[in-house]
Short mmCIF file of C-alpha atoms in Angstrom, two decimals:
data_model
loop_
_atom_site.label_atom_id
_atom_site.label_comp_id
_atom_site.label_asym_id
_atom_site.label_seq_id
_atom_site.Cartn_x
_atom_site.Cartn_y
_atom_site.Cartn_z
CA MET L 1 -11.64 46.28 -22.96
CA PRO L 2 -14.94 48.11 -22.40
CA GLU L 3 -16.10 50.54 -25.04
CA PRO L 4 -16.78 54.09 -23.79
CA ALA L 5 -20.11 54.07 -25.66
CA ILE L 6 -21.32 51.23 -23.47
CA ARG L 7 -21.20 53.43 -20.39
CA CYS L 8 -22.70 56.57 -21.94
CA LEU L 9 -26.26 57.11 -20.81
CA PRO L 10 -28.84 58.32 -23.31
CA ALA L 11 -29.76 61.97 -22.95
CA VAL L 12 -32.71 62.00 -20.57
CA PRO L 13 -33.98 65.35 -19.40
CA ALA L 14 -34.19 65.10 -15.60
CA THR L 15 -37.50 66.07 -14.06
CA GLU L 16 -38.90 65.87 -10.55
CA TRP L 17 -40.65 62.63 -11.50
CA MET L 18 -38.27 60.96 -14.02
CA LYS L 19 -34.52 60.49 -13.97
CA ALA L 20 -31.95 58.29 -15.67
CA MET L 21 -30.34 55.87 -13.26
CA PRO L 22 -26.53 55.59 -13.12
CA PRO L 23 -24.82 53.01 -15.35
CA ALA L 24 -25.21 49.42 -14.19
CA MET L 25 -24.06 45.96 -15.13
CA ARG L 26 -26.79 43.72 -16.48
CA PHE L 27 -26.82 40.01 -17.17
CA ILE L 28 -29.50 37.57 -18.23
CA LEU L 29 -29.08 34.25 -16.43
CA GLN L 30 -30.98 31.19 -17.56
CA GLY L 31 -30.73 28.03 -15.53
CA CYS L 32 -32.48 25.61 -13.22
CA VAL L 33 -32.76 25.82 -9.44
CA ARG L 34 -29.32 24.21 -9.07
CA VAL L 35 -27.78 26.95 -11.22
CA ARG L 36 -29.48 29.65 -9.17
CA ALA L 37 -28.31 28.05 -5.92
CA ALA L 38 -24.71 28.12 -7.18
CA ALA L 39 -24.99 31.67 -8.55
CA ALA L 40 -26.68 33.35 -5.56
CA PRO L 41 -23.69 33.44 -3.16
CA VAL L 42 -21.38 34.61 -5.94
CA TRP L 43 -23.79 37.25 -7.24
CA GLY L 44 -24.66 38.44 -3.74
CA ALA L 45 -28.45 38.46 -4.06
CA ALA L 46 -30.96 35.65 -3.73
CA PHE L 47 -33.15 34.48 -6.59
CA ALA L 48 -36.90 34.70 -6.09
CA GLU L 49 -38.72 31.48 -6.76
CA GLU L 50 -42.06 33.30 -6.80
CA PRO L 51 -42.95 34.58 -10.29
CA CYS L 52 -42.55 38.28 -11.06
CA ARG L 53 -40.56 39.16 -7.94
CA ALA L 54 -37.29 40.98 -7.45
CA MET L 55 -34.73 40.38 -4.75
CA LEU L 56 -32.39 43.18 -3.68
CA GLN L 57 -29.22 42.94 -1.61
CA GLU L 58 -27.12 46.12 -1.37
CA ALA L 59 -25.76 46.87 -4.88
CA ARG L 60 -27.15 43.71 -6.52
CA ALA L 61 -30.62 42.62 -7.58
CA THR L 62 -32.21 39.67 -9.34
CA LEU L 63 -35.49 40.05 -11.22
CA TRP L 64 -37.60 37.02 -12.15
CA LEU L 65 -38.43 37.31 -15.86
CA GLY L 66 -39.73 33.84 -16.56
CA PRO L 67 -39.28 30.24 -15.56
CA ASP L 68 -35.54 29.77 -15.13
CA GLU L 69 -34.75 33.28 -16.47
CA TYR L 70 -33.51 36.23 -14.40
CA LEU L 71 -32.22 39.74 -14.98
CA LEU L 72 -29.21 40.43 -12.77
CA LEU L 73 -28.57 44.11 -12.02
CA GLY L 74 -25.52 45.53 -10.27
CA THR L 75 -24.73 49.16 -9.60
CA ASP L 76 -21.08 48.34 -8.91
CA VAL L 77 -20.17 48.69 -12.60
CA ALA L 78 -16.43 48.57 -12.00
CA SER L 79 -16.68 44.89 -11.06
CA GLU L 80 -18.60 43.81 -14.19
CA VAL L 81 -15.86 41.64 -15.72
CA ALA L 82 -14.96 40.10 -12.37
CA ALA L 83 -18.63 39.37 -11.63
CA ALA L 84 -19.12 37.64 -14.99
CA GLU L 85 -15.97 35.56 -14.53
CA ALA L 86 -16.93 34.58 -10.97
CA LEU L 87 -20.43 33.57 -12.08
CA GLU L 88 -19.06 31.48 -14.95
CA ARG L 89 -16.61 29.73 -12.59
CA SER L 90 -19.39 28.93 -10.11
CA LEU L 91 -21.60 27.55 -12.88
CA SER L 92 -18.91 25.49 -14.59
CA GLY L 93 -20.24 22.10 -15.63
CA MET L 94 -23.90 23.12 -15.29
CA ALA L 95 -26.25 23.79 -18.18
CA HIS L 96 -26.87 27.55 -18.15
CA ALA L 97 -26.69 30.72 -20.21
CA LEU L 98 -25.15 33.95 -18.90
CA VAL L 99 -25.31 36.90 -21.28
CA ASN L 100 -24.01 40.40 -20.60
CA ILE L 101 -26.64 42.91 -21.79
CA SER L 102 -25.15 46.00 -20.15
CA HIS L 103 -24.71 47.69 -23.52
CA ARG L 104 -28.32 47.09 -24.61
CA GLN L 105 -30.36 48.97 -22.06
CA PHE L 106 -30.46 51.70 -19.45
CA ALA L 107 -32.68 52.41 -16.47
CA LEU L 108 -35.18 55.12 -15.64
CA GLU L 109 -36.76 55.82 -12.30
CA LEU L 110 -40.29 57.22 -12.24
CA SER L 111 -41.33 58.45 -8.82
CA GLY L 112 -43.84 60.62 -7.07
CA PRO L 113 -47.57 60.59 -6.46
CA HIS L 114 -48.41 60.21 -10.17
CA ALA L 115 -45.83 57.56 -11.13
CA ALA L 116 -48.32 54.70 -11.50
CA THR L 117 -50.80 56.93 -13.33
CA LEU L 118 -48.13 58.09 -15.79
CA LEU L 119 -47.16 54.51 -16.57
CA SER L 120 -50.80 53.49 -16.89
CA GLY L 121 -51.12 55.98 -19.74
CA ALA L 122 -49.18 53.59 -21.97
CA CYS L 123 -48.77 50.30 -20.05
CA PRO L 124 -51.54 47.66 -20.08
CA LEU L 125 -50.88 46.38 -16.55
CA ASP L 126 -52.97 47.15 -13.48
CA LEU L 127 -50.44 49.13 -11.45
CA ASP L 128 -52.62 49.55 -8.39
CA LEU L 129 -50.49 48.86 -5.31
CA GLY L 130 -52.73 45.92 -4.40
CA GLU L 131 -52.19 44.27 -7.79
CA PHE L 132 -48.59 45.32 -8.45
CA PRO L 133 -46.96 45.58 -5.00
CA VAL L 134 -43.48 46.74 -4.05
CA GLY L 135 -40.97 44.12 -5.20
CA MET L 136 -43.01 42.97 -8.18
CA CYS L 137 -41.37 43.01 -11.61
CA THR L 138 -42.26 41.87 -15.10
CA ARG L 139 -41.58 42.24 -18.76
CA THR L 140 -44.22 44.39 -20.38
CA VAL L 141 -44.67 47.15 -22.92
CA LEU L 142 -44.87 50.90 -22.68
CA ALA L 143 -46.89 51.70 -25.80
CA LYS L 144 -44.74 49.97 -28.45
CA ALA L 145 -41.51 49.63 -26.47
CA ASP L 146 -40.54 46.49 -24.57
CA ILE L 147 -39.54 47.27 -20.98
CA VAL L 148 -38.88 45.54 -17.68
CA LEU L 149 -40.92 47.18 -14.94
CA TRP L 150 -40.06 46.86 -11.24
CA ARG L 151 -41.92 48.59 -8.42
CA THR L 152 -39.25 49.64 -5.92
CA ARG L 153 -41.40 51.71 -3.55
CA ASP L 154 -45.08 52.59 -3.16
CA ASP L 155 -44.50 55.64 -5.35
CA ALA L 156 -41.53 54.58 -7.50
CA PHE L 157 -40.78 52.31 -10.45
CA HIS L 158 -37.54 51.16 -12.06
CA LEU L 159 -37.81 50.76 -15.85
CA GLU L 160 -35.26 48.88 -17.91
CA VAL L 161 -35.43 50.31 -21.44
CA TRP L 162 -33.50 49.46 -24.59
CA ARG L 163 -31.19 52.36 -25.43
CA SER L 164 -32.62 52.66 -28.93
CA PHE L 165 -36.03 53.44 -27.40
CA SER L 166 -34.79 56.14 -25.03
CA GLY L 167 -36.20 59.10 -26.98
CA TYR L 168 -39.48 57.33 -27.65
CA VAL L 169 -40.05 56.24 -24.04
CA THR L 170 -39.00 59.48 -22.39
CA GLY L 171 -40.92 61.57 -24.94
CA LEU L 172 -44.05 59.51 -24.42
CA LEU L 173 -43.80 59.78 -20.64
CA ARG L 174 -43.24 63.54 -20.86
CA GLU L 175 -46.32 63.87 -23.05
CA ILE L 176 -48.45 61.91 -20.55
CA ALA L 177 -46.97 63.94 -17.66
CA ARG L 178 -48.12 67.25 -19.13
CA GLU L 179 -51.50 66.73 -17.50
CA PHE L 180 -49.89 66.57 -14.07
CA TYR L 181 -46.75 68.67 -14.34
CA GLY L 182 -47.43 71.02 -17.24
CA GLU L 183 -44.03 70.31 -18.80
#
């Protein structure tokens, strides 16, 4: 029985450049190539074998987080329990770990002509399009907060943020954005 608090998004003031994404189901899957091959048709999105890449198929995505570790994102929240059960059935008998982390984090989208510059104000990565192209994803930090960063378009990023850091991350980004948006 899902708790209502799990689906409540943190209060994020919407701006033209930052918005909270709708609730999503999130799993961490750890397993070898055989596990990924069994999970892909059930999950509905392929698993990138190239480091730091995301694969997107309709309402499902897989983000490479490390060797044999992936973040699975699904916007079809209503099927969360069924998705977890189907994945576990397909992986039966194989060494793997599947952990539901839907309650732990939420997503932000930063977009617009200054998105990379705003992130660069507190993220140590080179976010130039040539170095961090569309489809690239990684674990990193935004100042002192752990995040997962995924470039979804030339001018847009998807950030996975722990709920407990919502005020810190959004406040920091708003402070950096003052230079561009005067907010």
